[in-house]
Structure formats: structure tokens, C-alpha cells
XYZ file of C-alpha atoms in Angstrom:
782
model
C 126.749 48.124 121.207
C 127.910 49.359 117.871
C 130.617 46.598 117.717
C 127.895 43.904 117.862
C 125.864 45.383 114.922
C 126.249 43.714 111.605
C 126.672 47.097 109.838
C 129.276 48.528 107.454
C 131.893 50.765 108.900
C 130.433 53.914 107.126
C 127.102 53.396 108.880
C 128.790 52.764 112.208
C 130.656 56.097 111.945
C 127.501 58.019 111.061
C 125.581 56.561 114.037
C 128.526 57.162 116.305
C 128.750 60.746 115.272
C 125.005 61.331 115.880
C 125.239 59.704 119.258
C 128.142 61.930 120.281
C 126.274 65.036 119.178
C 123.232 64.012 121.141
C 125.239 63.413 124.269
C 127.056 66.613 123.931
C 123.780 68.600 123.474
C 121.823 66.992 126.327
C 124.740 66.166 128.634
C 123.225 68.167 131.454
C 119.763 66.422 131.161
C 121.483 62.967 130.973
C 123.813 63.611 133.881
C 123.272 64.347 137.565
C 124.048 67.056 140.097
C 125.667 70.285 138.926
C 125.439 69.482 135.138
C 121.743 68.894 135.329
C 121.169 72.259 137.141
C 123.359 74.064 134.592
C 121.290 72.504 131.842
C 118.018 73.529 133.417
C 119.381 77.071 133.788
C 120.379 77.172 130.102
C 116.957 75.911 129.105
C 115.218 78.586 131.233
C 117.513 81.299 129.832
C 116.838 80.198 126.259
C 113.070 80.212 126.809
C 113.260 83.742 128.401
C 115.318 84.978 125.439
C 112.766 83.573 123.026
C 109.916 85.190 124.873
C 111.752 88.488 125.064
C 112.297 88.485 121.264
C 108.661 87.709 120.592
C 107.574 90.504 122.995
C 110.019 92.974 121.440
C 108.664 92.125 117.957
C 105.096 92.707 119.213
C 106.297 96.014 120.763
C 107.819 97.113 117.446
C 104.608 96.250 115.681
C 102.560 98.211 118.246
C 104.793 101.231 117.793
C 103.852 101.489 114.093
C 101.509 104.517 114.000
C 97.931 103.984 112.902
C 98.429 100.218 112.123
C 95.150 99.147 113.621
C 93.283 101.907 111.798
C 94.719 100.848 108.454
C 94.107 97.249 109.036
C 90.461 97.983 109.880
C 90.070 100.031 106.687
C 91.747 97.246 104.713
C 89.429 94.627 106.042
C 86.366 96.549 104.944
C 87.500 98.274 101.820
C 90.335 96.155 100.312
C 94.000 96.738 99.893
C 93.626 99.410 97.208
C 91.977 101.890 99.674
C 94.459 100.880 102.420
C 97.363 101.526 100.139
C 96.336 105.186 100.159
C 96.535 105.370 103.971
C 99.885 103.510 103.961
C 101.140 106.061 101.534
C 99.754 108.906 103.680
C 101.616 107.403 106.739
C 104.807 107.199 104.739
C 104.459 110.829 103.625
C 103.885 111.855 107.272
C 107.174 110.209 108.241
C 109.085 111.904 105.347
C 107.756 115.319 106.318
C 108.529 114.773 109.940
C 112.202 114.362 109.073
C 112.105 117.410 106.712
C 110.519 119.410 109.499
C 113.329 118.417 111.846
C 116.001 119.514 109.404
C 114.327 122.835 108.627
C 113.346 123.681 112.250
C 116.619 122.519 113.819
C 119.027 124.115 111.351
C 117.188 127.302 110.133
C 114.224 128.323 112.305
C 115.597 127.503 115.753
C 118.980 129.167 115.375
C 117.353 132.444 114.109
C 114.800 132.484 116.904
C 117.351 131.767 119.622
C 120.504 133.539 118.447
C 119.269 136.107 115.944
C 118.088 139.664 116.533
C 114.778 140.054 118.281
C 111.485 141.197 116.705
C 111.388 144.943 115.999
C 115.129 145.429 115.982
C 115.590 145.664 112.167
C 113.138 146.652 109.443
C 112.719 143.025 108.025
C 111.431 141.943 111.435
C 109.055 144.811 111.929
C 105.626 145.504 110.556
C 105.544 148.758 108.557
C 103.884 151.740 110.185
C 101.069 151.919 107.624
C 100.201 148.302 108.143
C 100.225 148.244 111.985
C 96.582 149.271 112.546
C 95.282 146.191 110.660
C 98.158 143.755 111.383
C 96.068 141.740 113.870
C 92.855 141.685 111.928
C 91.563 138.182 111.211
C 91.032 138.923 107.472
C 94.633 140.085 107.234
C 96.088 137.210 109.223
C 93.915 134.715 107.230
C 95.639 136.009 104.041
C 99.003 135.623 105.853
C 99.661 139.371 105.987
C 100.360 141.606 109.052
C 102.381 139.879 111.718
C 102.371 136.504 109.843
C 104.193 138.118 106.924
C 107.029 139.386 109.140
C 107.475 136.187 111.204
C 109.663 133.218 110.942
C 107.247 131.432 108.706
C 108.648 133.304 105.681
C 111.969 133.980 103.931
C 112.145 137.789 104.591
C 112.402 137.324 108.360
C 115.931 135.898 108.421
C 118.963 138.091 108.728
C 121.858 138.240 106.272
C 124.637 138.373 108.886
C 127.363 135.834 108.076
C 127.475 134.443 111.622
C 125.053 134.806 114.419
C 125.136 134.048 118.204
C 127.906 132.755 120.502
C 128.269 129.663 118.395
C 129.053 131.686 115.221
C 126.371 129.826 113.380
C 126.390 130.473 109.624
C 122.753 130.994 108.942
C 122.880 132.039 105.252
C 124.999 128.949 104.375
C 122.776 126.714 106.480
C 119.594 128.167 104.885
C 120.930 127.368 101.381
C 122.239 123.910 102.221
C 119.109 122.832 104.081
C 116.912 124.099 101.226
C 118.872 121.970 98.750
C 119.266 119.131 101.276
C 115.570 118.671 101.588
C 115.446 117.714 97.897
C 118.486 115.395 98.265
C 117.129 113.495 101.304
C 113.720 113.205 99.697
C 115.268 111.820 96.460
C 117.324 109.338 98.396
C 114.304 108.077 100.426
C 112.000 107.822 97.396
C 114.554 105.892 95.344
C 115.372 103.604 98.225
C 111.703 102.865 98.835
C 111.129 102.142 95.104
C 114.051 99.699 95.177
C 112.789 97.931 98.194
C 109.261 97.776 96.804
C 110.571 96.390 93.497
C 112.281 93.600 95.396
C 109.170 92.775 97.453
C 106.751 93.184 94.596
C 107.937 90.445 92.218
C 105.591 87.517 91.895
C 107.201 84.131 92.479
C 106.849 81.126 90.196
C 104.020 79.792 92.313
C 102.419 83.054 93.272
C 99.640 82.999 90.655
C 98.814 79.295 90.888
C 96.013 77.762 92.929
C 94.808 81.227 94.058
C 91.427 80.249 95.338
C 92.757 77.100 97.034
C 95.301 79.073 98.915
C 92.759 81.622 99.901
C 90.182 79.012 100.991
C 92.522 76.868 103.084
C 95.278 79.239 104.448
C 93.557 82.663 104.844
C 92.217 82.374 108.360
C 94.251 83.541 111.232
C 93.846 81.089 114.128
C 95.529 83.476 116.610
C 92.479 85.741 116.620
C 90.630 85.814 119.882
C 88.682 89.085 119.667
C 85.107 88.877 118.090
C 85.542 92.264 116.458
C 88.839 91.265 114.962
C 87.290 88.031 113.760
C 84.554 90.050 111.948
C 87.219 92.241 110.347
C 89.166 89.199 109.212
C 86.046 87.572 107.787
C 85.285 90.802 105.839
C 88.932 90.875 104.640
C 88.774 87.334 103.352
C 85.514 88.020 101.578
C 86.953 91.103 100.049
C 90.031 89.244 98.856
C 87.814 86.622 97.114
C 85.979 89.480 95.356
C 89.273 90.935 94.242
C 90.504 87.581 92.791
C 87.215 86.991 91.015
C 87.425 90.360 89.361
C 90.912 89.551 88.213
C 89.834 86.245 86.684
C 86.877 87.861 84.928
C 89.175 90.477 83.355
C 91.572 87.874 82.146
C 88.829 85.961 80.420
C 87.061 88.974 78.829
C 86.412 88.894 75.112
C 85.561 92.227 73.423
C 85.219 94.035 70.071
C 88.790 95.478 69.705
C 87.942 98.011 67.032
C 85.074 99.620 68.905
C 87.134 99.613 72.116
C 90.063 101.461 70.348
C 87.695 104.086 68.868
C 86.107 104.759 72.279
C 89.491 105.087 73.965
C 90.826 107.439 71.402
C 87.637 109.557 71.759
C 88.065 109.569 75.570
C 91.600 110.715 75.361
C 90.741 113.528 72.936
C 88.032 114.860 75.306
C 90.422 114.735 78.227
C 93.080 116.652 76.350
C 90.528 119.275 75.625
C 89.702 119.555 79.372
C 93.439 119.890 80.206
C 93.997 122.650 77.712
C 90.955 124.526 78.955
C 92.068 124.271 82.560
C 95.561 125.563 81.783
C 94.169 128.554 79.916
C 91.821 129.387 82.742
C 94.562 129.449 85.369
C 96.801 131.655 83.210
C 93.922 134.050 82.690
C 93.136 134.177 86.449
C 96.708 134.761 87.492
C 97.126 137.637 84.997
C 93.929 139.077 86.276
C 95.139 138.932 89.865
C 98.167 140.972 88.867
C 95.828 143.720 87.793
C 94.036 143.425 91.074
C 97.306 143.755 93.024
C 97.802 147.295 91.610
C 94.421 148.384 93.162
C 93.714 149.108 96.802
C 92.637 146.080 98.894
C 89.704 148.015 100.242
C 88.229 148.172 96.722
C 88.425 144.432 96.167
C 85.899 141.801 97.159
C 86.777 138.574 98.913
C 86.407 136.554 95.743
C 88.756 138.925 93.848
C 91.404 138.633 96.547
C 91.233 134.754 96.529
C 90.332 134.172 92.914
C 93.511 132.250 92.002
C 93.288 129.740 94.944
C 89.502 129.381 94.470
C 89.817 128.535 90.712
C 92.674 126.134 91.215
C 90.900 124.263 94.053
C 87.696 124.234 92.021
C 89.460 122.663 88.980
C 91.023 120.087 91.254
C 87.596 119.296 92.606
C 85.624 119.151 89.338
C 87.976 117.710 86.763
C 88.789 114.352 88.485
C 85.100 113.202 88.560
C 84.747 114.455 84.936
C 87.745 112.315 83.942
C 86.290 109.344 85.706
C 83.042 109.702 83.854
C 84.828 109.956 80.506
C 86.949 106.934 81.464
C 83.786 104.726 81.503
C 84.090 104.660 77.716
C 87.461 102.836 77.893
C 86.266 99.921 80.064
C 89.767 99.084 81.472
C 90.423 96.685 84.349
C 89.976 98.631 87.635
C 93.660 98.575 88.460
C 94.618 99.797 84.926
C 91.784 102.289 84.955
C 93.108 103.644 88.281
C 96.519 104.197 86.840
C 95.093 106.025 83.721
C 92.999 108.151 86.072
C 96.048 108.909 88.219
C 98.031 109.841 85.136
C 95.364 112.157 83.843
C 94.879 113.952 87.154
C 98.665 114.112 87.352
C 98.739 115.900 84.007
C 95.929 118.232 85.193
C 97.722 119.141 88.451
C 101.038 119.475 86.735
C 99.730 121.772 84.006
C 97.897 123.854 86.576
C 100.920 124.098 88.836
C 103.375 125.087 86.068
C 100.939 127.449 84.536
C 100.569 129.064 87.985
C 104.442 129.228 88.281
C 104.922 130.825 84.898
C 102.371 133.498 85.709
C 103.861 133.944 89.157
C 107.354 134.453 87.783
C 106.013 137.067 85.470
C 104.911 138.856 88.656
C 108.331 138.294 90.200
C 109.951 139.985 87.229
C 107.739 143.000 87.714
C 108.570 143.095 91.394
C 112.279 142.957 90.625
C 111.862 146.006 88.441
C 110.104 147.966 91.188
C 112.681 146.806 93.589
C 115.451 148.278 91.529
C 113.691 151.609 91.542
C 113.250 151.509 95.336
C 116.843 150.492 95.840
C 118.213 153.248 93.668
C 116.031 155.784 95.482
C 117.156 154.488 98.885
C 120.816 154.662 97.871
C 120.363 158.220 96.583
C 118.742 159.298 99.795
C 121.526 157.844 101.826
C 124.175 159.556 99.737
C 122.365 162.864 100.090
C 122.233 162.401 103.903
C 125.944 161.626 104.126
C 126.816 164.478 101.781
C 124.696 167.024 103.659
C 125.899 165.853 107.139
C 129.525 165.971 106.301
C 129.311 169.364 104.611
C 127.151 170.836 107.436
C 129.342 169.566 110.324
C 132.587 169.477 108.282
C 133.395 165.861 109.293
C 133.859 162.501 107.677
C 132.637 160.476 110.658
C 128.967 160.445 109.676
C 126.653 158.336 112.009
C 123.923 156.306 110.463
C 120.499 157.907 110.209
C 118.269 157.367 113.149
C 115.064 155.951 111.676
C 112.594 153.743 113.281
C 112.562 150.281 111.651
C 108.840 150.631 111.097
C 109.429 153.774 109.058
C 112.060 152.486 106.658
C 111.156 152.293 103.011
C 111.455 148.716 101.893
C 111.167 146.671 98.704
C 108.424 144.165 97.826
C 110.531 141.164 98.893
C 109.427 138.853 96.069
C 110.591 135.668 97.939
C 108.164 136.355 100.726
C 105.430 137.006 98.191
C 106.051 133.634 96.529
C 106.025 131.919 99.897
C 102.653 133.512 100.804
C 101.190 132.329 97.524
C 102.304 128.734 98.197
C 101.016 128.849 101.783
C 97.660 130.154 100.632
C 97.404 127.400 97.985
C 98.101 124.769 100.698
C 95.596 126.238 103.109
C 92.914 126.560 100.424
C 93.466 123.030 99.232
C 93.105 121.752 102.755
C 89.881 123.603 103.268
C 88.383 122.384 100.039
C 89.375 118.804 100.748
C 87.901 118.795 104.197
C 84.634 120.600 103.098
C 84.290 118.130 100.221
C 84.443 115.178 102.648
C 82.076 116.955 105.152
C 79.460 117.905 102.536
C 79.945 115.365 99.709
C 80.427 112.282 101.911
C 79.032 112.886 105.407
C 76.011 114.927 104.585
C 75.201 112.643 101.666
C 75.448 109.597 103.904
C 73.195 111.286 106.522
C 70.541 111.995 103.849
C 70.665 108.488 102.527
C 70.565 106.903 105.896
C 67.730 108.824 107.513
C 65.544 109.741 104.489
C 65.581 106.388 102.734
C 62.471 105.246 104.581
C 60.271 108.069 103.508
C 61.566 108.715 99.994
C 60.037 107.851 96.609
C 62.859 105.570 95.547
C 65.597 103.586 97.186
C 68.302 106.106 97.977
C 70.867 103.491 98.757
C 70.577 101.520 95.557
C 69.786 104.543 93.270
C 70.716 108.228 93.400
C 72.490 109.555 95.406
C 73.562 106.332 97.264
C 76.506 106.196 99.578
C 79.841 107.610 98.245
C 82.893 105.598 97.326
C 86.447 106.519 98.440
C 88.083 108.430 95.534
C 91.521 106.801 95.477
C 92.933 108.513 92.441
C 91.844 112.026 93.590
C 93.166 111.606 97.086
C 96.525 110.154 95.956
C 97.187 112.862 93.416
C 96.067 115.549 95.872
C 98.565 114.185 98.410
C 101.380 113.973 95.784
C 100.878 117.556 94.442
C 100.452 118.872 97.945
C 103.907 117.428 98.659
C 105.283 118.989 95.398
C 104.023 122.439 96.566
C 105.697 121.819 99.920
C 109.006 121.063 98.219
C 108.728 124.159 96.112
C 107.497 126.495 98.766
C 109.763 125.338 101.707
C 112.642 127.412 100.278
C 110.490 130.562 100.368
C 108.488 129.728 103.459
C 110.455 127.590 106.065
C 107.333 127.216 108.258
C 105.429 125.520 105.423
C 106.886 122.119 106.353
C 105.546 122.290 109.885
C 102.096 123.301 108.584
C 102.178 120.247 106.285
C 102.986 117.935 109.191
C 99.933 119.150 111.051
C 97.829 118.809 107.897
C 98.876 115.171 107.349
C 98.278 114.351 110.994
C 94.711 115.719 110.851
C 94.096 114.094 107.463
C 94.959 110.634 108.777
C 92.286 110.790 111.579
C 89.747 112.794 109.572
C 89.897 110.636 106.468
C 89.944 107.384 108.410
C 86.773 108.423 110.213
C 85.166 109.557 106.888
C 85.910 106.397 105.034
C 84.602 104.204 107.793
C 81.499 106.219 108.600
C 80.487 107.626 105.183
C 81.819 105.408 102.385
C 81.110 102.037 101.046
C 83.456 99.557 99.204
C 83.740 99.940 95.477
C 81.387 97.939 93.378
C 84.401 96.486 91.525
C 86.669 95.644 94.391
C 90.253 95.030 93.291
C 93.543 94.605 95.121
C 96.424 96.992 94.919
C 99.700 95.902 93.421
C 102.209 94.282 95.697
C 104.616 97.121 95.088
C 103.566 100.678 95.683
C 105.958 101.955 92.947
C 103.360 103.638 90.799
C 102.690 106.104 93.649
C 106.413 106.487 94.276
C 107.035 107.046 90.512
C 104.563 109.933 90.485
C 106.185 111.295 93.607
C 109.665 111.024 92.093
C 108.546 112.919 88.989
C 106.888 115.620 91.084
C 110.164 115.885 93.149
C 112.174 116.485 90.045
C 109.713 119.044 88.604
C 109.654 120.758 91.968
C 113.400 121.076 92.029
C 113.587 123.024 88.731
C 111.965 126.302 89.918
C 114.077 126.305 93.079
C 117.352 125.722 91.155
C 116.298 128.421 88.676
C 115.759 130.858 91.603
C 119.175 129.957 93.257
C 121.257 130.153 90.033
C 119.490 132.869 88.056
C 117.337 135.383 89.938
C 118.960 138.076 92.128
C 117.748 138.044 95.772
C 115.971 140.970 97.343
C 118.243 143.711 98.644
C 116.558 144.298 102.036
C 115.109 140.936 103.215
C 116.213 137.310 103.617
C 119.528 135.699 104.370
C 120.934 136.419 100.842
C 120.315 140.146 100.707
C 123.409 141.993 99.414
C 124.429 139.032 97.177
C 124.349 139.058 93.363
C 123.114 135.483 93.301
C 122.073 133.178 96.136
C 124.831 130.610 95.496
C 127.514 133.345 96.096
C 127.221 132.387 99.878
C 128.884 129.054 99.019
C 131.608 130.589 97.002
C 132.455 133.142 99.619
C 132.550 130.406 102.253
C 134.968 128.348 100.191
C 137.154 131.412 99.489
C 137.345 132.816 103.005
C 136.899 129.880 105.377
C 138.548 126.928 103.626
C 142.085 126.239 102.454
C 143.075 127.451 99.024
C 143.529 124.003 97.571
C 139.918 123.128 98.396
C 138.873 126.166 96.445
C 140.971 125.064 93.472
C 139.475 121.571 93.573
C 136.022 123.057 93.693
C 136.820 125.304 90.674
C 138.273 122.330 88.675
C 135.195 120.260 89.634
C 132.866 122.862 88.326
C 134.637 123.210 85.020
C 132.337 122.282 82.148
C 135.198 120.320 80.555
C 134.968 117.815 83.488
C 131.255 117.976 83.996
C 130.347 116.897 80.445
C 132.518 113.772 80.323
C 131.215 112.867 83.868
C 127.605 113.266 82.713
C 128.326 111.177 79.656
C 129.937 108.460 81.683
C 126.930 108.343 84.043
C 124.623 108.006 80.990
C 126.676 105.121 79.695
C 126.745 103.404 83.091
C 122.950 103.801 83.381
C 122.527 102.298 79.893
C 124.844 99.404 80.719
C 123.080 98.678 84.040
C 119.744 98.887 82.330
C 120.787 96.407 79.630
C 122.164 94.015 82.281
C 118.891 94.261 84.290
C 116.867 93.480 81.219
C 119.102 90.453 80.581
C 118.578 89.209 84.109
C 114.835 89.713 83.800
C 114.702 87.739 80.551
C 116.812 84.984 82.078
C 114.438 84.866 85.047
C 111.452 84.523 82.748
C 113.138 81.743 80.819
C 113.890 79.827 83.983
C 110.341 80.250 85.200
C 109.097 78.816 81.816
C 111.528 75.899 82.146
C 110.399 75.126 85.656
C 106.787 75.218 84.563
C 107.519 72.893 81.631
C 109.306 70.506 83.927
C 106.426 70.557 86.370
C 103.941 69.863 83.608
C 106.088 67.028 82.255
C 106.231 65.490 85.704
C 102.436 65.796 86.169
C 101.770 64.279 82.803
C 104.176 61.442 83.341
C 102.417 60.608 86.605
C 98.987 60.746 84.925
C 100.082 58.683 81.857
C 99.266 61.616 79.442
C 100.974 62.775 76.334
C 103.927 65.172 76.569
C 103.269 68.881 76.698
C 106.486 69.728 74.982
C 105.222 71.522 71.893
C 108.580 71.131 70.009
C 108.404 67.392 70.358
C 104.855 67.339 69.251
C 105.587 69.402 66.130
C 108.461 67.069 65.225
C 106.313 64.010 65.685
C 103.687 65.484 63.371
C 106.258 66.383 60.690
C 107.940 62.917 60.616
C 105.731 60.450 58.645
C 107.243 57.310 60.131
C 106.842 58.598 63.735
C 110.487 57.771 64.392
C 110.535 59.880 67.528
C 107.812 57.765 69.096
C 109.458 54.880 71.110
C 108.526 51.456 69.822
C 105.933 49.569 71.848
C 107.289 47.012 74.304
C 106.149 43.487 73.647
C 104.720 41.565 76.494
C 106.899 38.727 77.630
C 105.455 35.495 79.076
C 105.800 35.451 82.848
C 108.785 33.454 84.118
C 108.389 30.540 86.535
C 107.662 31.605 90.083
C 105.182 34.405 88.993
C 101.581 34.156 90.057
C 99.354 34.133 86.972
C 95.660 34.983 86.776
C 94.620 31.320 86.714
C 96.492 30.710 89.939
C 94.800 33.737 91.596
C 91.332 32.487 90.631
C 92.106 29.044 91.964
C 93.585 30.512 95.150
C 90.561 32.790 96.078
C 88.163 29.971 97.232
C 90.861 28.586 99.546
C 91.636 32.021 101.014
C 87.921 32.654 101.549
C 87.313 29.322 103.284
C 90.373 29.897 105.561
C 90.076 33.553 106.561
C 86.497 34.697 105.789
C 84.168 31.711 106.031
C 81.127 33.905 106.384
C 81.613 35.729 103.132
C 80.201 34.161 99.904
C 82.921 33.174 97.478
C 81.316 34.588 94.369
C 81.814 38.201 95.744
C 85.564 37.829 95.132
C 85.338 36.689 91.501
C 86.313 39.692 89.287
C 87.972 38.195 86.244
C 87.721 41.511 84.453
C 90.094 43.026 86.975
C 92.530 40.268 87.515
C 92.941 39.464 83.875
C 95.354 42.479 83.523
C 97.194 42.099 86.862
C 100.187 40.023 87.675
C 101.902 39.649 91.036
C 105.575 39.066 91.323
C 106.935 36.663 93.825
C 107.598 38.322 97.213
C 106.064 41.663 96.056
C 103.484 43.648 97.985
C 102.036 45.919 95.138
C 100.604 44.858 91.845
C 102.106 45.625 88.495
C 100.249 46.839 85.457
C 101.012 45.472 82.002
C 102.024 47.967 79.332
C 98.921 49.163 77.431
C 96.464 47.861 80.072
C 95.291 51.332 80.927
C 94.175 51.969 77.423
C 91.463 49.210 77.458
C 88.929 51.241 79.374
C 89.894 49.681 82.767
C 90.528 52.327 85.399
C 93.240 50.679 87.534
C 94.258 52.186 90.790
C 97.691 52.019 92.357
C 96.709 49.258 94.793
C 94.320 46.461 93.902
C 92.619 44.450 96.579
C 93.385 40.762 96.301
C 92.534 39.650 99.783
C 89.183 39.189 101.450
C 87.569 42.154 103.218
C 87.740 42.385 106.946
C 84.683 40.822 108.550
C 82.673 43.459 110.400
C 80.792 40.994 112.664
C 82.121 39.719 115.960
C 84.435 36.619 116.096
C 82.526 33.682 117.523
C 85.015 30.794 117.084
C 88.676 30.152 116.889
C 90.666 29.657 113.656
C 90.536 26.197 112.079
C 93.634 24.261 111.202
C 95.229 25.386 107.935
C 95.705 23.003 105.028
C 98.315 23.265 102.264
C 97.474 25.797 99.616
C 96.478 24.488 96.158
C 99.283 23.998 93.615
C 102.894 24.378 94.300
C 102.857 28.072 95.176
C 105.149 28.941 97.948
C 104.733 32.676 97.980
C 103.609 34.697 100.971
C 99.846 34.394 101.634
C 97.557 37.190 102.885
C 97.066 37.124 106.638
C 93.695 37.307 108.368
C 92.208 40.783 108.682
C 95.018 42.496 106.728
C 92.885 43.805 103.962
C 93.906 45.337 100.587
C 96.552 42.592 99.981
C 99.059 44.220 102.265
C 99.261 41.421 104.884
C 102.506 39.972 106.005
C 103.461 36.248 105.957
C 101.093 33.865 107.768
C 101.631 33.186 111.437
C 103.392 29.869 112.136
């Protein structure tokens, strides 16, 4: 039928194309027989595929570990507390990968292909330690059989290849130890980049916050009453978060007093940091004096004084910092970042003070190791000399000595690993006991003794505890830093940390839901989690420095570990390149490590980073300018619709500077209506006729509104009224549509319409029809 349509050729072609596409898409449904069956099969297959994709997405969501637990915590405590558990889950995944690398490439090859326990001295407990090697107190301090197990550095053999596969264990140990840092660095930077892309607020992200929350927050797919209660609590919490944000944005304060209090608070916190660093250095030095004494003469506190003091400082200082931070009166989110930064400085100072004191002890052990090594070499030379002179032969067999009776050095790498493991275990014990006593026991007292106490325990002291976000986050970050540092000296430390994080997830989720209450000032976490990641990245870099210093500078122990017999640990890589790889690869590696090439490469990288940073700042500024322009255009559009003045401040300033107001457009003079336009006099004469024809029961005087119709004109064959220029400024509030016709009668119709007469005057325009209302009726029925 397209040929019979009075259309232009362009419209015919468009309709023809749409019809062809429709027929091609639904050919099976429009046809019969085999085509219809094929179409039904395609539709069924498409529906099955859509259902499979939906079920697969649900399955992937269900496979996310602890998702329901974290959502439950978020619904009751807000996104800030939930962000800690999300961060904990992320850390668990990272450590699981690190454990797979360390266990699969270091621990498992040594256990399966290396020499068995008791075959060499480094895998045997010394004779003098065997009677107490299985005592609980010794094992609790990671001595005895734990010290000579695969948990620590000294257990691994220095043979270049082991087993049938000729696995290069020393090279693998070094590469895995450095690769843990490389993989962690890559994952942290990639996560930060993804969070920065997701965390940016859009142009409309901060507008109409409460409207969006009110009308779009509910999830209509919820069918479980408990889930509905959680969602209700989550929406209520989100309103509290937004209200706190608005209150902080509108706060007015005395800036001079606030600055003085903030300077005072920072001075007090610096004093606390300096005192804690001095205390740790004093305790570590004292522990070195205790190490020279017999263990039987020392008490339990003297044996574990370093770990006890460090855990106590980590327990006492964060609440003290939080109390001092009340003087600053920051927004809760900003206060949390300051608190995290201060606890970060505390833990960092404590850790590096501990490391400096520990490396002093390492230096002392290296000196004693040289003495033991020289004595051992002299004894072997004496044995070979006496044997060859007594039996008059040069074929001297090695001395037959039981591995448990061999004199051995202190093995400083194992000692450092034991110190890190003890720190991790003591930190875990203090954390769990703090939750059990400080939160659970406190909640039990408040819950059951509130009815028989002198005051209200819930509202006053001690009340229910709040979840310490800053302390838990920094504890997690620095625990991971100690794992990165200690994994090189204790390969089993990564597996212990995986178990610790697994227990912490269940234990802390139970504690926060059973013992804690939401914060009084509820606030939402930032969209991006990059503040936590930034702290983790800094700790990763600071954890790398001691390990690199150990690999490049300190000599390894001569009788334990995979690098024994080497001058430096990195000599394993150089020997592998010289002996196992082609010569040209060795030359390339030598040229690549030349300082003449390294310095220009580093300079080029610095210039590239500076250029990319400048480009990024330019893009950010351009993005901000575009947002401002979009906002100005939106405001101009709103004001133009509402007949308000312009919001362009530049134009306003120019109009104020020019005395003749030349920028203001001249007013448009009103022209007399041309013939054929309905004037107000005609409308007033037409109303009685319209009333008598279409609404005979309504009184005519109810339609006389000269104050309204005096400013309204109606064009011929037009359906909407037109407002004169300047009419809105006379105090008359005109709407978009003005009712000119009679209202619809609400009563029942009792008689038929009467014959119509000619309208008054010579008007031939369209008349309002019966029952149309609001002046929108079509032409009268003929």
C-alpha cells in the first residue's frame, strides 16, 4: 500500500526499510510450517541462554567468599565498617596467592626432593637441646623442633640442584622471595588504578541526594523478612551518613581557636610517638643483654619483653590518639584518615626501631659466627693433617660425626625469622584477647547488669563498644608488612598469616555483630578504597628495604640456609648466569647492570612520570571545567524556563558596569492583534453562549474572570494560550494552560442536546466541544 500513500519518496523508503527489517526478524512467526517451528526453537534457545547467563551471574556472586556476612555488617554499621571487612577479604586473597608461590616453589620441593630430617646438621636438633625440644614452653617460643623445621630459613639445603628434576632450590628461594614483593606491588597498583576509575563522582552524583535515597533505595526483589530488615537498617544508616555530610558542609566555626587546638593536638601526638620509639629501642637493647644469660635464670616476662611492649603500645596508643583528636573536631571521615596516619607513624616508628635494634644483634651474631667458622676450619685442617701424617695417605675420609654433635653457628637468618613469627603470634593473641575482654565481656556486663545498677550502663559508662576502624585497619596493614619482611627469613610465615586472616574474618564478624554498636556519628566510606591501598603500598615499599639490604649487603650464614657458602646472597643469580646460560646473555646482563646505563634509565623514568603526571593534571582540570560548563548550561536552562534572571556572573558584572544597560535587550512593544485573532471582548461575549449550549445547569457568572482573560489572547486555530510580554510581572501567576471552556458537569445527563445556533459575531474559529474541559476540545460535531 506504499504506492497509494500521499508521502514523499524519503518517507516511503524509510517505512519500506522498517517493514523489511520487521519481516526478516519475525519471518518464522509470520510464516507457517517449518519456518514457524524454527522460529519457536530460536526463541526457546534465546530464553534458555538468557536464563543461563542470569544463573551464572548469580553463581559467581554466590562464590564470592563472605559476601552475605559483609552485607549484613554493612546494613547495621554502615559502609565504613564494611570497608574494613572488604579490605580483610582482599588481603586474604592476596596472601593465598603468596602462600601458593612460597609453598609450591620453595617448601614443597625441599620436603619432597630434599634430604630427610636428621641427615645433616641444619635439619637436626642439637644434642644439648634434644631433652627440651618438645616442651610446650620451648615450642611456644618457636625453639626445639620448630626452629629446625621447614618453617624457617636454616632448614633449607644449599645444594645447587635437588631431586630427579634437578630443581634449583637456592635460585628458586631467592626469586620467590623477591617475586612476592613484585606480585604484591603489581596487585596493589592495579587495585588502586581500578578504584580510582570507580571512585570518581559524576556530574550528577552529588545532586538531589535525599531524593534519590528516598525514591530509589528500596530493592523490590527482596522476599526474605530478615533481608528486608537488613535493607531497612541499611537505608536508615545511609540517611544518617548523608545528614552528617550536610551538617559538616554547613558548619561555621572559630578558625583561630580551631587552629590552635589542632597544633596542640599534633604536638602532644609527636611527644607520644617519640616516647614509644625510645621505649622500644631500650627494650630491644635490654633483650640483647638477656640473651647472654641462661634461659633458666629468666622469667617469662623477660623472655617476651619485646613482643609484650610492642603489643602494649599498639593497644594503648591508638585510643590515646583518638582522645587527643577530639580537640581537632574534624569531619568523621577526615578524622579517620588523620587517626590512620598517626597510628601508621606509630607502627612504622616502632617497626623500624625494632629493625635497627635487631640488626645490631645481627651484627653481633655475625662476629660470633666468624669465630665459630674459623674454629671449625682449624679443627678440620688439624684432622686432615693428623690423619694424613698418621696413615701416610692423601685420601682422607670426612670425619664421622653425628649431625646432632656438630658445632654450628647462630644462623642469624633463622633468629630474625623467629622474632618476626613471635611478633605475629603475640599481635594475634593481643588482638583476640582485646576483643574477648574489651568488647564481649563489656557487652555482657552492660547487658545483664544494667537492670540492677546505679546508673544507665548503656547510655553512660561503660556502654557498648564501637568498632575501632582505624586500629583494625592499621593492625592489618602492619601485620602484612611484617609478613612481607619475615617471609624471606621464615617461609612458613605466609601460611600462618593465611590461617590468621581466616580466623579473623569469622571472629571479628561475630564480635562486631554481637558486641558492638554503630558509631554515634555514622559516616560513609569513600567510594574508592585508595587510602587503605596507599598505606599498604607505602608499607610494601618500606618492607622491601630491609630485605634488599640483606640480599645485597649482609653475608649469609656459613652452615645454614640455601645461600651458605656464598659471599652474598645474590651470587646465586650470577653463578646461574655464568654457568647455565649462554655467554652473550651474561654480557647483556653485565651491560644492563652498568651504572652508566642505569642512571640515564632512571632519569628517563623520572621524566616520563613527571610528563604523565602533568598530562593527568591537565585532564583533571579540563574535566572540572567541563563539569562547570555543564552546570552553568543546566542552570541557564532552568532559569530560562522559570523566567528568572541569568546566572552568568560575567554578564551580570558587565551589565552593572555599563551605565546605559546596553547589554540588556530592548523591550518588545506590543503590537495590536491582527484581524482573525480572538480578543478579550470577544471571549467575554462568547462565554454566555457557550454556557447556554454546553452547560445549561452552571451559572454564567462563575465563568466571568476578567482579571485572567485581560492578559490572554488566543490565536486562530491554536490550542494553547499565549502570554503577552511582561504579563508575568503584574502579579498574575499564569499557568501553561488556561481553562476557557466550561467545566464538565458532574451530574447525570437527563436530556438530549438542543439545536445549536450561530455563534455571536463573525467568529469562525473552532469552538470548544461538550465535555472537553480545559479548552482542549476539538471542532464541534456536525
